[in-house]
Structure formats: C-alpha cells, structure tokens
PDB file of C-alpha atoms in Angstrom:
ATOM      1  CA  UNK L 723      -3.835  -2.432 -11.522  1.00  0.00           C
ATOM      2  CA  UNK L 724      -4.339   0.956 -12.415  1.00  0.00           C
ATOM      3  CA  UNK L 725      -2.126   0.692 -15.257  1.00  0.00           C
ATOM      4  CA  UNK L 726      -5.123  -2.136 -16.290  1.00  0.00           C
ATOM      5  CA  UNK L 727      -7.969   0.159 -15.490  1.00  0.00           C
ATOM      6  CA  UNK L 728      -6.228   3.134 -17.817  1.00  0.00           C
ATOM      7  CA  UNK L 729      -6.206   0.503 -20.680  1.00  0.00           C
ATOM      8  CA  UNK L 730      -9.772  -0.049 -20.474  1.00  0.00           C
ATOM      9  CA  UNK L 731     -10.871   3.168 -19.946  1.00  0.00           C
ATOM     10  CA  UNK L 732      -8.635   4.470 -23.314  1.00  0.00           C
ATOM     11  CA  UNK L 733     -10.889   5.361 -26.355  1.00  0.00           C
ATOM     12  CA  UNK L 734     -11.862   2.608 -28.538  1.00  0.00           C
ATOM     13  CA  UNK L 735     -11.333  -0.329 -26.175  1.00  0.00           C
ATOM     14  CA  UNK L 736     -13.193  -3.087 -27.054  1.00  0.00           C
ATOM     15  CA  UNK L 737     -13.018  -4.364 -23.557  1.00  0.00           C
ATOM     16  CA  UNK L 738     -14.026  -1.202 -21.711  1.00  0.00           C
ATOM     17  CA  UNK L 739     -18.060  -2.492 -21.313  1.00  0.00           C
ATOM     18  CA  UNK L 740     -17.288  -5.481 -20.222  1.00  0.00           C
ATOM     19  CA  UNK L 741     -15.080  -3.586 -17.001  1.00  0.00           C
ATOM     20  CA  UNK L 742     -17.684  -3.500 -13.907  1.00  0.00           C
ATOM     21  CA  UNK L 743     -15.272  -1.453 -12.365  1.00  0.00           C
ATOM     22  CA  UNK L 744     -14.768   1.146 -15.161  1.00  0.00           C
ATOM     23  CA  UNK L 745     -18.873   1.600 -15.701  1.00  0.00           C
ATOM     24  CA  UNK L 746     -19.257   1.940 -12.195  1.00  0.00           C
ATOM     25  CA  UNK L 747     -17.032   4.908 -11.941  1.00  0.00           C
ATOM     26  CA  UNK L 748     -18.979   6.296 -15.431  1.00  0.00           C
ATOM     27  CA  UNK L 749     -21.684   6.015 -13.901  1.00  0.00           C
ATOM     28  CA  UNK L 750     -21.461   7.719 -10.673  1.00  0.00           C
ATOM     29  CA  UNK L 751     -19.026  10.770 -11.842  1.00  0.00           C
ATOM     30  CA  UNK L 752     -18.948  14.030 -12.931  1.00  0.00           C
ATOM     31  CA  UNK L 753     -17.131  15.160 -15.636  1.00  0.00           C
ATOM     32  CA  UNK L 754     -13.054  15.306 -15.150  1.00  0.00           C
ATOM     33  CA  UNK L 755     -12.922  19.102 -15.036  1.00  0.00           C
ATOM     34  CA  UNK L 756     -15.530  19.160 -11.909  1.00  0.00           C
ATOM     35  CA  UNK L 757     -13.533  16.636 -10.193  1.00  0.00           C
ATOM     36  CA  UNK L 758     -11.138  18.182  -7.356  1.00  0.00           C
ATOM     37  CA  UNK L 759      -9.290  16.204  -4.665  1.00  0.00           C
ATOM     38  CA  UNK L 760      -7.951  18.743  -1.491  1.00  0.00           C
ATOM     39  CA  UNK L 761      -4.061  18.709  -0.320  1.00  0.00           C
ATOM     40  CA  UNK L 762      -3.744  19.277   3.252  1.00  0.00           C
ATOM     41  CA  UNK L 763      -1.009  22.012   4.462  1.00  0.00           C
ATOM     42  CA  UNK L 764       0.903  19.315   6.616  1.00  0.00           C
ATOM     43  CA  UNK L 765       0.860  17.110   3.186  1.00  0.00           C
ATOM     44  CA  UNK L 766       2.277  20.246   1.053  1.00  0.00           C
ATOM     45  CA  UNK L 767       4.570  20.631   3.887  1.00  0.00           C
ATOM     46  CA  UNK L 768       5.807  16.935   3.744  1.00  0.00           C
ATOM     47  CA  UNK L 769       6.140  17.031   0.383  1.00  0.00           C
ATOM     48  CA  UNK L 770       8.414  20.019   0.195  1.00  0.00           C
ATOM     49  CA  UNK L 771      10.659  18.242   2.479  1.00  0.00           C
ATOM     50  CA  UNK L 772      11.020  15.520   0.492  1.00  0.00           C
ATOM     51  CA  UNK L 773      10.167  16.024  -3.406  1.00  0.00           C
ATOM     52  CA  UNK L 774      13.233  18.098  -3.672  1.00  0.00           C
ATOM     53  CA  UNK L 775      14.138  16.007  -7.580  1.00  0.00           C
ATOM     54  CA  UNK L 776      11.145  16.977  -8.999  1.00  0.00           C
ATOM     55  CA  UNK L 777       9.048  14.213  -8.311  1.00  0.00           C
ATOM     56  CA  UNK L 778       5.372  13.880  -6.855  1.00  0.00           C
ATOM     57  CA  UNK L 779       3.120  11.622  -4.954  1.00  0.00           C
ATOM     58  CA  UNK L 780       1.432   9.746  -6.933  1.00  0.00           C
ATOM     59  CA  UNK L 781      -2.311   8.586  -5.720  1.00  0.00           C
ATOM     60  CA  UNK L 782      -3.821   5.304  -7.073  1.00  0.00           C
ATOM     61  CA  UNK L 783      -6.821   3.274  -5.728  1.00  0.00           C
ATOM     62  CA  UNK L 784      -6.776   0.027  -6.800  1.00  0.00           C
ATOM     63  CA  UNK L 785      -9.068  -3.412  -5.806  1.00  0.00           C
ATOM     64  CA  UNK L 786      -8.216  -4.950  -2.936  1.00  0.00           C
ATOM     65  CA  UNK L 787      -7.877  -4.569   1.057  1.00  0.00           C
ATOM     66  CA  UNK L 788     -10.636  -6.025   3.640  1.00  0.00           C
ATOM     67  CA  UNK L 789     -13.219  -3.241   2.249  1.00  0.00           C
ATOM     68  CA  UNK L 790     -13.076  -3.725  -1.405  1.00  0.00           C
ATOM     69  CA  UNK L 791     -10.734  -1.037  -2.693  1.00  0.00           C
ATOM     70  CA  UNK L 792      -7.708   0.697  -0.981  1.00  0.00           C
ATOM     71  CA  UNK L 793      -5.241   3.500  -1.369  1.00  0.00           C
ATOM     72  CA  UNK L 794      -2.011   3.301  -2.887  1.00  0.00           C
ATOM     73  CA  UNK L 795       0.879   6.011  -2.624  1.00  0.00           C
ATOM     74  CA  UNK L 796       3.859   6.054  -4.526  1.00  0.00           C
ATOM     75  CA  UNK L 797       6.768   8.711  -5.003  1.00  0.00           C
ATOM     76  CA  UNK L 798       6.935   9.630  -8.906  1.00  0.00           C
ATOM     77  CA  UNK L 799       8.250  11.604 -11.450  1.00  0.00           C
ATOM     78  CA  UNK L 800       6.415  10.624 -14.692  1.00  0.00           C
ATOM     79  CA  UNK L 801       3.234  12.026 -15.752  1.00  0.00           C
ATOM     80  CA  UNK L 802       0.537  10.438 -17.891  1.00  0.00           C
ATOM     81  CA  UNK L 803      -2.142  11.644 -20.342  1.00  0.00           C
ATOM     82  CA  UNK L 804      -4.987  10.627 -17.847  1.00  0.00           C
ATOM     83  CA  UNK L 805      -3.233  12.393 -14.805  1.00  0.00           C
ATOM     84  CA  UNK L 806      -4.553  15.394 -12.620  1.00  0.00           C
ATOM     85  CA  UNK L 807      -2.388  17.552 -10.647  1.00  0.00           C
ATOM     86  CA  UNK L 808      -3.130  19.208  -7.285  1.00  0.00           C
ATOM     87  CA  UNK L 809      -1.298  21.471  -4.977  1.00  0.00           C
ATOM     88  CA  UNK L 810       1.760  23.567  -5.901  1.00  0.00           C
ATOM     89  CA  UNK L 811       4.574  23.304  -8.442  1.00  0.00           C
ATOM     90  CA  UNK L 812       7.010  21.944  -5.476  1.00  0.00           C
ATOM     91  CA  UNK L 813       4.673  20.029  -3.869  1.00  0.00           C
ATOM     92  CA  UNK L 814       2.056  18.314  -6.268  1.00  0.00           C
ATOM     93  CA  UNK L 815      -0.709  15.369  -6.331  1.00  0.00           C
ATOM     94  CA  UNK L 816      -0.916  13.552  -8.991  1.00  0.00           C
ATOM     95  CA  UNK L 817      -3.861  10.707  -9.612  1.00  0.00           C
ATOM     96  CA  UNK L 818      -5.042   9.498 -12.766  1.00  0.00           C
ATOM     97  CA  UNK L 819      -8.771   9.867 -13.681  1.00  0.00           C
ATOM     98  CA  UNK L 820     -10.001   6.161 -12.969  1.00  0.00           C
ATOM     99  CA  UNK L 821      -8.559   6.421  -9.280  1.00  0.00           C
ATOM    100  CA  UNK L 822     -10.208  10.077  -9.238  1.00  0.00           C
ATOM    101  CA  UNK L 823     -13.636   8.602  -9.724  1.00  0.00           C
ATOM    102  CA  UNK L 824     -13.165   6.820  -6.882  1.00  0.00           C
ATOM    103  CA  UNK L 825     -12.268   9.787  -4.458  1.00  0.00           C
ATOM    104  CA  UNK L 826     -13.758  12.748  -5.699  1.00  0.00           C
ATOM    105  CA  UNK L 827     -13.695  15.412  -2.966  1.00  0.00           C
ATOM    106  CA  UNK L 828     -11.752  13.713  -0.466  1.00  0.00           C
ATOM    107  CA  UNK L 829      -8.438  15.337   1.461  1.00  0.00           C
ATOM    108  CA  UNK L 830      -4.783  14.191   0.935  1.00  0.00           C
ATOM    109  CA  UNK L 831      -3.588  14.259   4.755  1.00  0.00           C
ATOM    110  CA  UNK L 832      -0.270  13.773   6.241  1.00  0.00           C
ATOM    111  CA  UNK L 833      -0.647  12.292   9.363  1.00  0.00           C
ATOM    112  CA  UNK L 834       2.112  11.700  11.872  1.00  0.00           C
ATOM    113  CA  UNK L 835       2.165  10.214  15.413  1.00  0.00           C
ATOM    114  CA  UNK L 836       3.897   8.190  17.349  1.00  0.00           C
ATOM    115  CA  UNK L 837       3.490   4.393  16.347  1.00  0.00           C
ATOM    116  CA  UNK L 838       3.150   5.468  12.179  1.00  0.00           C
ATOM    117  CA  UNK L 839       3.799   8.313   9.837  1.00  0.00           C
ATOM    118  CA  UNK L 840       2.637   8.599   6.553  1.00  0.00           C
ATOM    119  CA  UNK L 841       0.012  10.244   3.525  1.00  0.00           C
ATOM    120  CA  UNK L 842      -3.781   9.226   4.101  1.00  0.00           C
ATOM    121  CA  UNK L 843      -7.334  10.318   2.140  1.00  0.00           C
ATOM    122  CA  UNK L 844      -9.342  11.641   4.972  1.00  0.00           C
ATOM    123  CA  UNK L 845     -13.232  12.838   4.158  1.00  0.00           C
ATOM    124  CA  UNK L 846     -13.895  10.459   1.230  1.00  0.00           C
ATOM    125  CA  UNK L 847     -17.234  11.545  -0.282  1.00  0.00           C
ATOM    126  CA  UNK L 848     -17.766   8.350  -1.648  1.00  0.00           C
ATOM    127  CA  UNK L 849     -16.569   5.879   0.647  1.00  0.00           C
ATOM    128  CA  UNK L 850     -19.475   3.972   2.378  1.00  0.00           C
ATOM    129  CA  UNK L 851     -16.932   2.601   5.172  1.00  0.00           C
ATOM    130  CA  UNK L 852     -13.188   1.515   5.424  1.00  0.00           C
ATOM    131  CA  UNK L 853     -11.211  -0.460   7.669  1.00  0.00           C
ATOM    132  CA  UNK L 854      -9.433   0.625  10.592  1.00  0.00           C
ATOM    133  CA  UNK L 855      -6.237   1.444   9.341  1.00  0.00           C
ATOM    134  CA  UNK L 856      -7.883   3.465   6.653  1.00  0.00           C
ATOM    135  CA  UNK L 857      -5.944   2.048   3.719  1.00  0.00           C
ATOM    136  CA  UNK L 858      -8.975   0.740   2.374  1.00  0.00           C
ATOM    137  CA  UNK L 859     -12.465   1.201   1.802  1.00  0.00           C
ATOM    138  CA  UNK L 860     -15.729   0.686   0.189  1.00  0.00           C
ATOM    139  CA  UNK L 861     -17.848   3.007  -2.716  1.00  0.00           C
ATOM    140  CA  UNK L 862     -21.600   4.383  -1.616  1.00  0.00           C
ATOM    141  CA  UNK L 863     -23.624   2.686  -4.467  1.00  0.00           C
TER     142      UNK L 863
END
C-alpha cells in the first residue's frame, strides 16, 4: 500500500488528483522539512539490541484496521528517495513522507509487558481516535 501511495504522490503522476488519500495528506501538512516524528529511549534501546546488520524499523501507515488507517512496522535495510530518518545512526526510524503526513508529531514507543511486546505510535497529533489495541486509528479532519 504504501508502495501505491509513493507512486501517486511521485512528480508528474497523472493519477495523483484523483488519490483522496494523497490530497488529504496535501492538504492538512506542513512542508517535509517541518515534519518531525519523536523516538522514545526504550525504542532506541530496543533497537540497538536488535538492528545490529545495519538495518532499521521501518514505519508505514497504510488503510485499513477497525478505525480507518493503522500502523505498520517492519525491520529494513533499504532506503528510499521519499524516506525520513529519526534517531541515531545505530538505532534509526525510517518512514516515508506519505505515512509522515499521517503522524506528524507523534512518539515511536517500545512498549513491553507481560501479555505483548512490541513498537507503538503513542501521542498522535492527528489521530481523532483508534482502537483498543492501538494499531489503528482515525485522522482529525
């Protein structure tokens, strides 16, 4: 999906105005230098455990989940033209610029406890509401 979204949102696509999602994010954003996500300590920490081959988490929200749009993480080690990078060279965030629209200001987290472990985006700026697992949520219009 967010492979998709990057296609639309390239230069010169004829089918970027016809992408609800895509003008949606236009509309409501800043420009991509102004846009900042936060990495939590316990997240850096996690990820110096176990981004020891270079990779990164990758961050991707994508349609879908009971609230309209949910979070995706994924282990990487391939960077794109669109992609931001957060944190520290050993422990980075990386999220393209369409998913960045989308969470703007909001905190990479890892959270661990006894029934689940695992990365989260706490303090969304521009999430209305989400479920109760917090995988997914919906965007303040």
């Amino acid at each position: 999906m967010a492979y998709i979204l990057r296609q639309f949102a390239k230069p010169g696509s004829l089918m970027r105005a016809a992408n609800p999602i895509r003008q949606l994010a236009t509309a409501s954003s800043k420009p991509a230098e102004n846009q900042q996500i936060q990495v939590s300590e316990s997240c850096l920490k996690r990820l110096r455990e176990i981004c020891t081959d270079g990779s990164f988490l990758r961050v991707t929200v994508e349609g879908g989940g009971c609230s309209g749009f949910q979070y995706k993480f994924d282990l990487d080690s391939k960077l794109n033209d669109d992609d931001r990078q957060f944190g520290e060279d050993n422990a980075k965030v990386v999220i393209d610029t369409i998913s960045l629209d989308y969470c703007n200001g909001a905190t990479v987290d890892y959270h661990s406890e006894l029934i689940r472990a695992g990365f989260r985006m706490i303090a969304n700026p521009l999430a209305e509401q989400g479920c109760s697992c917090g995988t997914s949520f919906s965007i303040k219009l």
